PDB file of C-alpha atoms in Angstrom:
ATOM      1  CA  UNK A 629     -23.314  62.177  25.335  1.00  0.00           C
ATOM      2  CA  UNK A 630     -23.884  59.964  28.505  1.00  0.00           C
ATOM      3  CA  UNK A 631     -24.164  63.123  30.804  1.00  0.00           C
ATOM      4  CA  UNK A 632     -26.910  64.535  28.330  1.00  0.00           C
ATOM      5  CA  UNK A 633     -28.623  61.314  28.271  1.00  0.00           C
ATOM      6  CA  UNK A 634     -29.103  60.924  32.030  1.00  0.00           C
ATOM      7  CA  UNK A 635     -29.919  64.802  31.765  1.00  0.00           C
ATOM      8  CA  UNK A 636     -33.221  63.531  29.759  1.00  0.00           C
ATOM      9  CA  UNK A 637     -33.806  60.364  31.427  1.00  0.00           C
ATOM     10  CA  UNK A 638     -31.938  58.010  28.395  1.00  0.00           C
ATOM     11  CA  UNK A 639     -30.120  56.980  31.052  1.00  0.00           C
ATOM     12  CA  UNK A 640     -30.551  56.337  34.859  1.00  0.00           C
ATOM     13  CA  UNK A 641     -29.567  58.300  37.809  1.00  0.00           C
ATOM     14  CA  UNK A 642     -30.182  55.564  40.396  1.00  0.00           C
ATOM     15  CA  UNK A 643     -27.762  52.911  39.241  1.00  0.00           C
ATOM     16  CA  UNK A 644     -25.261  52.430  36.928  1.00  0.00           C
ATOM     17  CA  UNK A 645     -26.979  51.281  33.316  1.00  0.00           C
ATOM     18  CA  UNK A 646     -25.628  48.246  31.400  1.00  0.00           C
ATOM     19  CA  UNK A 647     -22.555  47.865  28.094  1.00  0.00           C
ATOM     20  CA  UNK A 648     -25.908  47.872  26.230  1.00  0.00           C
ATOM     21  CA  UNK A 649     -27.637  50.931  27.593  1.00  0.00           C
ATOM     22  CA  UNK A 650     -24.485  53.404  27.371  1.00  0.00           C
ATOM     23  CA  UNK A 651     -23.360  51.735  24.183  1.00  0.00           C
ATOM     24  CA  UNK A 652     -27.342  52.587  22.656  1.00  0.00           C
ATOM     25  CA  UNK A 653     -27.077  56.776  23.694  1.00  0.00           C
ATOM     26  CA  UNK A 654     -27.489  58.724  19.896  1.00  0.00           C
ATOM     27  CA  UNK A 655     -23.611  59.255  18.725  1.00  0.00           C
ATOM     28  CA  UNK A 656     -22.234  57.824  21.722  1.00  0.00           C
ATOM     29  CA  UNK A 657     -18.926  56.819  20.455  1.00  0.00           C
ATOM     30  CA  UNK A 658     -20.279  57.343  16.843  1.00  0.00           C
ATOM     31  CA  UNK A 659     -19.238  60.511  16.171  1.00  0.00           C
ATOM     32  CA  UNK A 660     -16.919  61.655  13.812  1.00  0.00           C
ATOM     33  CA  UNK A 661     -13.970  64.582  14.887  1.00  0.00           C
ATOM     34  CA  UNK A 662     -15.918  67.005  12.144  1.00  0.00           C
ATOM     35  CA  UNK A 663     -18.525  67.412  14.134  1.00  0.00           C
ATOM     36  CA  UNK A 664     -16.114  68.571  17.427  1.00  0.00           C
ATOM     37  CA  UNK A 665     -17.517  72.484  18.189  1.00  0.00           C
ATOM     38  CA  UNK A 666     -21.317  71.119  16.666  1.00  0.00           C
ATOM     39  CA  UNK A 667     -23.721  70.928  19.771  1.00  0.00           C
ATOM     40  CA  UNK A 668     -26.719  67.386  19.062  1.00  0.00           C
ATOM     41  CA  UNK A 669     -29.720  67.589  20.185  1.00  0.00           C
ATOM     42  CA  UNK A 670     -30.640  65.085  23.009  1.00  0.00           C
ATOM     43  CA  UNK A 671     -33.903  65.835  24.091  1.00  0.00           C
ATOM     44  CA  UNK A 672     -35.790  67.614  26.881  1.00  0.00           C
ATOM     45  CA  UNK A 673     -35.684  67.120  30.052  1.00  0.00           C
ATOM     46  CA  UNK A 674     -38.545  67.396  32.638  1.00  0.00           C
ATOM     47  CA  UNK A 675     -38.724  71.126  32.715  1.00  0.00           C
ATOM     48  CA  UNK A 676     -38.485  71.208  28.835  1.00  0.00           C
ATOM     49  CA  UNK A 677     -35.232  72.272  28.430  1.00  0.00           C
ATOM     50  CA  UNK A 678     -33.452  71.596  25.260  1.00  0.00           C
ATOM     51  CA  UNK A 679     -30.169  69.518  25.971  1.00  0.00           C
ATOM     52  CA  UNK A 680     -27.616  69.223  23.796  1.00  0.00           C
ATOM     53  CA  UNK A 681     -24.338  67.621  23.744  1.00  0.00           C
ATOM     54  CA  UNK A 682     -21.294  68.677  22.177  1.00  0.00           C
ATOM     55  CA  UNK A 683     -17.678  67.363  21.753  1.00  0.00           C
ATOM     56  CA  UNK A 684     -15.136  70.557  22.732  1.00  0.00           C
ATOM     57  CA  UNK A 685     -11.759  68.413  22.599  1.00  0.00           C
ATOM     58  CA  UNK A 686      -9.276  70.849  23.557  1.00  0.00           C
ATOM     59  CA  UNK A 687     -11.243  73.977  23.187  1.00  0.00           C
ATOM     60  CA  UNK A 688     -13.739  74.508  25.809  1.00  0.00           C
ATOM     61  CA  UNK A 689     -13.370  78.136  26.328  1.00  0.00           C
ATOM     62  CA  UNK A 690     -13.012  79.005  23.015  1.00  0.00           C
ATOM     63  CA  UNK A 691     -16.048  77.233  21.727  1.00  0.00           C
ATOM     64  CA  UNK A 692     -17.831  78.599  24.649  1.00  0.00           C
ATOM     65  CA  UNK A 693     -17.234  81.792  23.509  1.00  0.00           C
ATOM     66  CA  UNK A 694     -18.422  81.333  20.090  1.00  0.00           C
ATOM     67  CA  UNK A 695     -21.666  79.761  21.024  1.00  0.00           C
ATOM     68  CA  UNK A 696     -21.797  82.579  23.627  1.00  0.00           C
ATOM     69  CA  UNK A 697     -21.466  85.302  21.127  1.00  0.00           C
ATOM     70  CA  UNK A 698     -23.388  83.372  18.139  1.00  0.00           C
ATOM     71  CA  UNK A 699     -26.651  82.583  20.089  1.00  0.00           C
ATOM     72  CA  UNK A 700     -27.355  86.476  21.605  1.00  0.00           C
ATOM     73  CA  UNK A 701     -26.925  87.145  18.097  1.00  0.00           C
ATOM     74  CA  UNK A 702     -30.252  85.743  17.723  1.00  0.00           C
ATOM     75  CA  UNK A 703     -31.976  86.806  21.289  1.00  0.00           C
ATOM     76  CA  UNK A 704     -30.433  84.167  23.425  1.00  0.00           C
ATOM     77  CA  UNK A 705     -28.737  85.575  26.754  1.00  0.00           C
ATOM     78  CA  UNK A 706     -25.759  83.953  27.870  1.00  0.00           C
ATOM     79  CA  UNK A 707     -27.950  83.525  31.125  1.00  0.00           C
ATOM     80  CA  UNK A 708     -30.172  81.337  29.512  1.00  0.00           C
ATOM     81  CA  UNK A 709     -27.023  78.922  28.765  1.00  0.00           C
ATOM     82  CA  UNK A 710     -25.379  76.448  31.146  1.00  0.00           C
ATOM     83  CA  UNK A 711     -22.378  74.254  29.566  1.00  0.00           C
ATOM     84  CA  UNK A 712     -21.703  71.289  32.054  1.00  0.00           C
ATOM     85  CA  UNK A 713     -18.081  69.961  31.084  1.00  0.00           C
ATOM     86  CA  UNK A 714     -18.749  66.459  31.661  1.00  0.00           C
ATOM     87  CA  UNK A 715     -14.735  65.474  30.047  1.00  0.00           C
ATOM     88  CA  UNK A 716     -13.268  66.470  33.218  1.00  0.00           C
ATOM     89  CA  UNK A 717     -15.613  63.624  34.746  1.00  0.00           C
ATOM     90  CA  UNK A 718     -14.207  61.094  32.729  1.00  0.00           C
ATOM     91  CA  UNK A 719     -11.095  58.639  33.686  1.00  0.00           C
ATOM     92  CA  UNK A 720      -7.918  58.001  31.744  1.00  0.00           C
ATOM     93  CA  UNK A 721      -9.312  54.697  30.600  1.00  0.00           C
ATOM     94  CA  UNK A 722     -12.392  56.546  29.305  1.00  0.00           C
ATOM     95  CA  UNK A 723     -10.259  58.952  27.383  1.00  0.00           C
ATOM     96  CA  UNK A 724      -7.669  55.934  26.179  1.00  0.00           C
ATOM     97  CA  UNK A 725     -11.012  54.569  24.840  1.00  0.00           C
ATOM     98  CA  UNK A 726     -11.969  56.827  22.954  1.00  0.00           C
ATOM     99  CA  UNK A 727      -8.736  57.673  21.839  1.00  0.00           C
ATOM    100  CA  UNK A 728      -8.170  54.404  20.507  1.00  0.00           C
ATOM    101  CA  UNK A 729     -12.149  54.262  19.176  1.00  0.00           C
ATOM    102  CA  UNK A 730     -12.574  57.458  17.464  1.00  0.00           C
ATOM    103  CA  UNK A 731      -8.904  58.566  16.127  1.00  0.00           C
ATOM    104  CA  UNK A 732      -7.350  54.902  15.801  1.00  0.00           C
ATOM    105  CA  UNK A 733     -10.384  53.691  14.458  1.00  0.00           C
ATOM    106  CA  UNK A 734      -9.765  50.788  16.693  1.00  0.00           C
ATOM    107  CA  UNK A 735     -13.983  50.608  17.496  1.00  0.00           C
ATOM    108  CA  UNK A 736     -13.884  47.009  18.849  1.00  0.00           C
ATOM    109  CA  UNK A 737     -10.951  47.332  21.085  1.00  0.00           C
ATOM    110  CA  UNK A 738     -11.632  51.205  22.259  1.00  0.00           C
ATOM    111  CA  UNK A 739     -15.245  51.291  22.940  1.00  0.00           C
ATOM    112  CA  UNK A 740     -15.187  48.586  25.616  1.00  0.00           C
ATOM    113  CA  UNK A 741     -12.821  50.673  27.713  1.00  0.00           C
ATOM    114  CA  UNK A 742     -14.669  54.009  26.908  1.00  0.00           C
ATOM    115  CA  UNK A 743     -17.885  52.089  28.686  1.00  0.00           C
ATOM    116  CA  UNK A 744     -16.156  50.289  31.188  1.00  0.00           C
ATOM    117  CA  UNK A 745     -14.392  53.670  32.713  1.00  0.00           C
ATOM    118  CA  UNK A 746     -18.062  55.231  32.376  1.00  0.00           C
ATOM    119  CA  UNK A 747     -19.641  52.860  34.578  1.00  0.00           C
ATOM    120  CA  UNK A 748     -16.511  52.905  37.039  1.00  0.00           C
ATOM    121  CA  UNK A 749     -17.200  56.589  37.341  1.00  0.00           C
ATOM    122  CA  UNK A 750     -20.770  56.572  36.697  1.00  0.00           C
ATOM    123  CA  UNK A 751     -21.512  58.337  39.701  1.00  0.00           C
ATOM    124  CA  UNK A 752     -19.561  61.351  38.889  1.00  0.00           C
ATOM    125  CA  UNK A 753     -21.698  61.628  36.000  1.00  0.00           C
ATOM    126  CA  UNK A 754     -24.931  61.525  37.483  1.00  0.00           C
ATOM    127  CA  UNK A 755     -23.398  64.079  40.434  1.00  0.00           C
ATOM    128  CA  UNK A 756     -22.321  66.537  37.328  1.00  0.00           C
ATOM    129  CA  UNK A 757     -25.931  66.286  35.815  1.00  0.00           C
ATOM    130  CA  UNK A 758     -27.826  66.888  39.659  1.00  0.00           C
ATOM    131  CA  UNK A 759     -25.274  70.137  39.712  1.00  0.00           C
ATOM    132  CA  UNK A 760     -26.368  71.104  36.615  1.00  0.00           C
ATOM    133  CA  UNK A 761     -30.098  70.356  37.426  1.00  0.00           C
ATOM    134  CA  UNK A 762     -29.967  72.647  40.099  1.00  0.00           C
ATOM    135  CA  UNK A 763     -28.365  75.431  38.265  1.00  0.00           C
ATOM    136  CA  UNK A 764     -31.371  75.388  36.286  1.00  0.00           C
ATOM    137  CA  UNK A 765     -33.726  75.275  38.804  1.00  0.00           C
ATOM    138  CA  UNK A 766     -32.616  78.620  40.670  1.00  0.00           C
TER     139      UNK A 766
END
C-alpha cells in the first residue's frame, strides 16, 4: 500500500512522511487476509497509469500468473503489466507488525512497528517505486 501511494503522490518521495501520513494510505494495515490475491485501486499516477496494490503473502508467482493469464483474457498484454514486489523491501519489524496487526489482531501494539520499520526503510521504498517509474517510462 505505501509503495502504491508514493507511486501516485499519497505519499512523498523526498522525505520520509509522518505515523499520521503512512497510517492515513486507503487499507494500509486495514485489510483483511480475504482480500490477499485482490489487487485495490490506488490511483493514477502522472502518466495516468492505473496503480493498484495487492497483498500476495506467500504466493507471488502464482498470483502473478493468474492475473497474467486472467487480464489477456480480456485484451491486456502481459507487457502492459509491471508487478513491483515491494514485501521484499520491508524489514523484519515491518513484517512482525503486521503479523501481530493483521493475524493477532493485536492493531494497537502491531501497527506502530509496521510504521516505524516503514519509515526506517523508507528509502528503499521510494528507490523500488523510481525503478518501477522507469520501467514504465521506456
Amino acid at each position: 500500500m505505501v509503495a502504491a501511494a508514493i507511486h501516485v503522490g499519497m505519499l512523498p518521495s523526498d522525505r520520509i512522511p509522518s505515523y499520521i501520513e503512512i497510517a492515513s494510505v486507503p487499507y494500509y494495515d486495514r485489510t483483511d487476509s480475504k482480500f490477499i490475491g485482490i489487487p485495490l485501486f490506488m490511483g493514477m499516477d502522472l502518466q495516468e497509469n492505473r496503480v493498484y496494490a495487492m497483498g500476495m503473502k506467500n504466493g507471488e508467482a502464482m498470483i502473478e500468473r493468474i492475473m497474467y493469464q486472467y487480464l489477456s483474457s480480456y485484451g491486456i498484454a502481459k507487457s502492459e503489466l509491471i508487478f513491483a514486489d515491494a514485501f521484499s523491501t520491508l524489514s523484519v519489524i515491518t513484517k512482525l507488525g503486521g503479523f501481530i496487526s493483521r493475524r493477532l489482531q493485536l492493531v494497537s501494539l502491531g501497527r506502530p512497528l509496521t510504521i516505524w520499520g516503514i519509515m526506517k526503510n523508507y528509502g528503499k521504498l521510494v528507490k523500488l517505486v523510481d525503478d518501477t517509474k522507469n520501467k514504465v517510462l521506456t
